[in-house]
Short mmCIF file of C-alpha atoms in Angstrom, two decimals:
data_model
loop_
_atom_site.label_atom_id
_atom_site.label_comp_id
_atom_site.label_asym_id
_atom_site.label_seq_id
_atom_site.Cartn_x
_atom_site.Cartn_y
_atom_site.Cartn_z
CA UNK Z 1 -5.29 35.52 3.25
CA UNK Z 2 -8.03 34.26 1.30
CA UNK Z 3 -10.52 32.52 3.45
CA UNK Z 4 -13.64 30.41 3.33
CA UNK Z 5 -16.83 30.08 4.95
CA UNK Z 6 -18.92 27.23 4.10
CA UNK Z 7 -22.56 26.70 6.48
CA UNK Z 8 -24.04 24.23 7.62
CA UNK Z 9 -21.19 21.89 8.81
CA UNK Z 10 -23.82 19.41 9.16
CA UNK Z 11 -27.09 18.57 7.31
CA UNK Z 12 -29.55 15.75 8.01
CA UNK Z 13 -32.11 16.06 5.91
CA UNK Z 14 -35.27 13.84 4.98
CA UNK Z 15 -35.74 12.17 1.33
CA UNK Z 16 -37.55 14.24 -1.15
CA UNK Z 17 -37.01 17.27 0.71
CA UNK Z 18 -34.43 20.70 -1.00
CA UNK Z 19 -31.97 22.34 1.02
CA UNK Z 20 -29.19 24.91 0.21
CA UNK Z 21 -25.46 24.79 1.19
CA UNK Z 22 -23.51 28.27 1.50
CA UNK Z 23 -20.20 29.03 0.65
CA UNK Z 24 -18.88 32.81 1.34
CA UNK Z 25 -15.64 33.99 0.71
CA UNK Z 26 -13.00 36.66 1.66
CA UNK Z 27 -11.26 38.14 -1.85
CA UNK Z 28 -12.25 38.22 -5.39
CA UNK Z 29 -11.96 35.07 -6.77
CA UNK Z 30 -10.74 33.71 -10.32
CA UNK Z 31 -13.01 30.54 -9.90
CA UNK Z 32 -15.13 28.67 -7.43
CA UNK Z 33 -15.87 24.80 -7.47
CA UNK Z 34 -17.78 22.47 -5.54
CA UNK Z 35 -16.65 19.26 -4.54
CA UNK Z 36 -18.38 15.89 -3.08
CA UNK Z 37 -16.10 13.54 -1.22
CA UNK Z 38 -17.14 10.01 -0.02
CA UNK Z 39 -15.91 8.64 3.15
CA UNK Z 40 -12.29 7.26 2.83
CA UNK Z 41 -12.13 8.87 -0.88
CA UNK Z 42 -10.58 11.60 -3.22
CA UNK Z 43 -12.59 14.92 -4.29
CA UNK Z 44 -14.94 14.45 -7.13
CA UNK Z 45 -15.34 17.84 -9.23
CA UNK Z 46 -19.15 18.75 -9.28
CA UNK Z 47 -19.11 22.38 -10.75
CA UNK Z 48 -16.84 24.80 -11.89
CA UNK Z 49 -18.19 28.70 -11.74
CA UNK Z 50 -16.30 31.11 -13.57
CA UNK Z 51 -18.19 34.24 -13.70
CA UNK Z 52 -21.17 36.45 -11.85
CA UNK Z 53 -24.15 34.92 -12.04
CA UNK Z 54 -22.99 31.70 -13.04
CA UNK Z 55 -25.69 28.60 -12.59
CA UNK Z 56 -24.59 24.95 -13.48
CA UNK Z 57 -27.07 22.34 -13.03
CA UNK Z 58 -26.34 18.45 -12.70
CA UNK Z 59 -29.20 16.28 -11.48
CA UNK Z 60 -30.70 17.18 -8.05
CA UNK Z 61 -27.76 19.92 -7.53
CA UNK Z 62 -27.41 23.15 -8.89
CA UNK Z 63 -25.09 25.37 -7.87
CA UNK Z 64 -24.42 29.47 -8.43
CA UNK Z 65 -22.24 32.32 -7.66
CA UNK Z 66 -22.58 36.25 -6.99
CA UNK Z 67 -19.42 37.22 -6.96
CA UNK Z 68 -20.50 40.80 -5.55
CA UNK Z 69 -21.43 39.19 -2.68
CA UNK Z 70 -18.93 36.71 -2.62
CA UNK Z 71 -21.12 33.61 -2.31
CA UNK Z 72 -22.37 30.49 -4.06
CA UNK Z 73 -24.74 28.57 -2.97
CA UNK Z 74 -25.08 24.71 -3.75
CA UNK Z 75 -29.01 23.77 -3.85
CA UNK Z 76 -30.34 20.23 -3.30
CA UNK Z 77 -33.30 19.61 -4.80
CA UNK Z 78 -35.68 16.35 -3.61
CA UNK Z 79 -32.80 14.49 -1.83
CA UNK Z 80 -32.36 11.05 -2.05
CA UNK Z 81 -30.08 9.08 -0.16
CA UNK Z 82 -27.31 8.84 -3.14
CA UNK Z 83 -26.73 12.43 -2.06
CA UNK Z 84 -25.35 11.46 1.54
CA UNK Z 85 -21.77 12.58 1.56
CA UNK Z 86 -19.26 15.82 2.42
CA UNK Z 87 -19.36 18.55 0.22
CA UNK Z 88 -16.61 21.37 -0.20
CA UNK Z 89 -16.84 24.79 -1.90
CA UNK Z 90 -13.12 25.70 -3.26
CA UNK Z 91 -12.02 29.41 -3.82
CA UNK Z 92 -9.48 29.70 -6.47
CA UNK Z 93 -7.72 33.17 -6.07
CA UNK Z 94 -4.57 33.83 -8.18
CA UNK Z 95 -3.14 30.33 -7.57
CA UNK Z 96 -4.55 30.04 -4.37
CA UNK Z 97 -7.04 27.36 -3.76
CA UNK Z 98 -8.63 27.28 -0.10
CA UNK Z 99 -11.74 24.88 0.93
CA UNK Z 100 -14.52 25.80 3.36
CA UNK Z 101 -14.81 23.29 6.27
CA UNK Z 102 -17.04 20.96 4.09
CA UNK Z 103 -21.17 20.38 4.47
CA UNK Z 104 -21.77 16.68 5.91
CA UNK Z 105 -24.79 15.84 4.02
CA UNK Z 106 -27.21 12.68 5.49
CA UNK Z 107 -30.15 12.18 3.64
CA UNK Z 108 -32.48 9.78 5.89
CA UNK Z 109 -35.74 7.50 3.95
CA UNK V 1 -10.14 11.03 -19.39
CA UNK V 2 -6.92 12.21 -17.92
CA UNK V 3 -5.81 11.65 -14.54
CA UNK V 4 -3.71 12.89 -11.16
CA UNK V 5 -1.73 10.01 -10.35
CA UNK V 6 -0.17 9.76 -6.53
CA UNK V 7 2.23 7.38 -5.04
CA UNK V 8 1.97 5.49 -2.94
CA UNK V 9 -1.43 5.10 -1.86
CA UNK V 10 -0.88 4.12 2.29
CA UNK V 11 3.08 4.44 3.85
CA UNK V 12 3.63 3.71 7.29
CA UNK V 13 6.33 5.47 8.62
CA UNK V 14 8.18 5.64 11.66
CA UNK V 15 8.50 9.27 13.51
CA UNK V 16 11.21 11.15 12.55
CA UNK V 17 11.62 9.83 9.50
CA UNK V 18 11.20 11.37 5.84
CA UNK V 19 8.99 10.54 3.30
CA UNK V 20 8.55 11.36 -0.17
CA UNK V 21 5.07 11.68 -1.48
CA UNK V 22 4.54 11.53 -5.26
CA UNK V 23 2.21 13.10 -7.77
CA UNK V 24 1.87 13.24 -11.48
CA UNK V 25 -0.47 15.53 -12.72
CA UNK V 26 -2.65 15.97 -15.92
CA UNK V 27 0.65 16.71 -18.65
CA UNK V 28 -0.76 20.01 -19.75
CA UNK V 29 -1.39 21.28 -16.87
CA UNK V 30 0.41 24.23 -15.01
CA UNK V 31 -0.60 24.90 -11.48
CA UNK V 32 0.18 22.53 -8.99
CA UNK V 33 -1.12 22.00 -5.38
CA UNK V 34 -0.85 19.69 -2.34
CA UNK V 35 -3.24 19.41 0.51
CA UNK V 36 -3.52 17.36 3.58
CA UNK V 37 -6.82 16.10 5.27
CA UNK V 38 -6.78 14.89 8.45
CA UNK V 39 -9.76 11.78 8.89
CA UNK V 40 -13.12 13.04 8.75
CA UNK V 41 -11.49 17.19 8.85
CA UNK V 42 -11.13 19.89 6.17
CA UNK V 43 -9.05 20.01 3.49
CA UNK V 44 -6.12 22.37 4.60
CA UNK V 45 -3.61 23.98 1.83
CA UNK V 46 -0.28 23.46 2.16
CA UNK V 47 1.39 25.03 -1.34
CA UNK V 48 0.99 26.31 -4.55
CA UNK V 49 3.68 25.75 -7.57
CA UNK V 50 3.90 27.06 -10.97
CA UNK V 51 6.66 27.82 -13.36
CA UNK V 52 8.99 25.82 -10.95
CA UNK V 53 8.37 27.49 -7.92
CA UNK V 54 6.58 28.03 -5.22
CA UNK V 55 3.31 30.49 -5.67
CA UNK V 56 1.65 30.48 -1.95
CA UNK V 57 2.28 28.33 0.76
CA UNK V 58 0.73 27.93 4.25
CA UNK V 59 1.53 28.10 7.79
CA UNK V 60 1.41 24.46 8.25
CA UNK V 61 3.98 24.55 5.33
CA UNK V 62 6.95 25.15 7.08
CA UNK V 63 10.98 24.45 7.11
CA UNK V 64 9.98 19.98 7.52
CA UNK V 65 7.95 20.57 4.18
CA UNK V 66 9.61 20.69 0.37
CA UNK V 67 8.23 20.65 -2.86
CA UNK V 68 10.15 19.95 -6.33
CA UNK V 69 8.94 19.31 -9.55
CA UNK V 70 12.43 16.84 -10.43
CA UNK V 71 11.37 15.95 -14.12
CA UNK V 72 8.61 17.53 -16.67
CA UNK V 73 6.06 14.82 -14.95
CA UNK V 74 6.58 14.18 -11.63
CA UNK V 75 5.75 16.54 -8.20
CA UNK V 76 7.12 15.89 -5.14
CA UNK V 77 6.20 16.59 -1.44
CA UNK V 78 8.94 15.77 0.49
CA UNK V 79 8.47 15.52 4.94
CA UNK V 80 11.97 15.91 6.38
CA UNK V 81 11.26 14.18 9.58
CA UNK V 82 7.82 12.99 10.58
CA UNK V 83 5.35 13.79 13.57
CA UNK V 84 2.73 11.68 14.32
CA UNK V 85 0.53 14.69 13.64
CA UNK V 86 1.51 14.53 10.13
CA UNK V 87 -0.68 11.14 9.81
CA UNK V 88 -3.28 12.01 6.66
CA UNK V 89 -4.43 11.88 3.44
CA UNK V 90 -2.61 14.32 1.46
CA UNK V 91 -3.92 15.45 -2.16
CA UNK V 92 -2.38 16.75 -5.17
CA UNK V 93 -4.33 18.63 -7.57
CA UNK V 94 -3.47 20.36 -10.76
CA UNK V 95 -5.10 22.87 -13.30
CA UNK V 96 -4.18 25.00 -15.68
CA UNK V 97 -3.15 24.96 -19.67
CA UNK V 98 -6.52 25.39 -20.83
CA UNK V 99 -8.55 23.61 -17.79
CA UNK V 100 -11.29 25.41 -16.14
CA UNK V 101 -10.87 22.26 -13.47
CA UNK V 102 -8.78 21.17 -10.76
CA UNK V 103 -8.67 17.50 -10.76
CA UNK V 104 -7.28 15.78 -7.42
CA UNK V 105 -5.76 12.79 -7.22
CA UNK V 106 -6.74 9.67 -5.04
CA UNK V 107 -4.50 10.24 -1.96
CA UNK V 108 -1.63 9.25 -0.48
CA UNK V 109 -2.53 7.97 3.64
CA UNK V 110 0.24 8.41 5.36
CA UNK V 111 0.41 6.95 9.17
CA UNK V 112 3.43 7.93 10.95
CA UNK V 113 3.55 5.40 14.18
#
């Protein structure tokens, strides 16, 4: 069974400072995405990786993905507080889509 | 831009009763997925569907849970008879036909009292 391991559960982090999110995973993979999800809300798609070596960049995130070692990473650069939410990795695997445990993100002034 | 549409968004329903939750996804898309999140928890898979069946399903997936695609739009997860431990959100997501993306839709809370 495909599985997912996504660290640090929890992240309090200062304004202006970077951080990195980790997402490893069990079996080769046909895609990995990274999600943010507001309290009470849906999943909003933040990046899709397709292939080794991948790196998508949107704002203070940028995510990657080394699919020899079976991880992506999801990098915060200067947080601010607009950042404060969960984020999930998803591993897509031949129609199987499985979520780490999700990063709770608080960015403090 | 297109959208995952679920009904309804909040049902209250008493235990032992079943439920029908409803999804329409994106119209070109092929794979099909629902997921339940229990407040403030992960995101746990329950099934896969393409080509009008099931591809993978879970262990928390079993005999109380269906899925059916009825028509070419709408996809179905059915409850036979509620627990109050089925009380969640539960996502649908689809992808597929030429998207890289899996879009979810807004959730469906579902309180079983």
């Amino acid at each position: 069974e495909l599985k997912v391991e996504q660290n640090p559960l929890f992240l309090s982090m200062q304004e202006g400072k970077n951080y990195t999110i980790y997402c490893n995973y069990s079996t080769t993979s046909d895609r990995l995405y990274w999600y943010r999800q507001d309290p009470g809300k849906s999943l909003e798609s933040l990046f899709v990786l397709l292939s080794n070596g991948a790196v998508k960049q949107e704002g203070r995130l940028m995510a990657s993905l080394d699919t020899k070692a079976r991880l992506s990473t999801l990098h915060i650069t200067a947080a601010v507080h607009d950042l404060s939410a969960t984020y999930f990795c998803a591993v897509d695997s031949i129609n199987d889509m499985r979520f780490g445990a999700g990063t709770r993100l608080t960015v403090k002034p | 831009e297109p959208e995952v549409t679920q009904t309804p968004s909040h049902q209250v329903t008493q235990m032992g009763q079943e439920v029908i939750l409803r999804c329409v996804p994106i119209s070109n898309h092929l794979y099909f997925y629902w997921y339940r999140q229990i407040l403030g928890q992960k995101v746990e898979f329950l099934v896969s569907f393409y080509n009008n069946e099931i591809s993978e399903k879970s262990e928390i997936f079993d005999d109380q849970f269906s899925v059916e695609r009825p028509d070419g739009s709408n996809f179905t997860l059915k409850i036979r008879s509620t627990k109050l431990e089925d009380s969640a959100m539960y996502f649908c997501a689809s992808t597929g036909g030429g998207s890289t993306e899996a879009f979810f839709g807004q959730g469906t809370r579902l309180t079983v009292v």
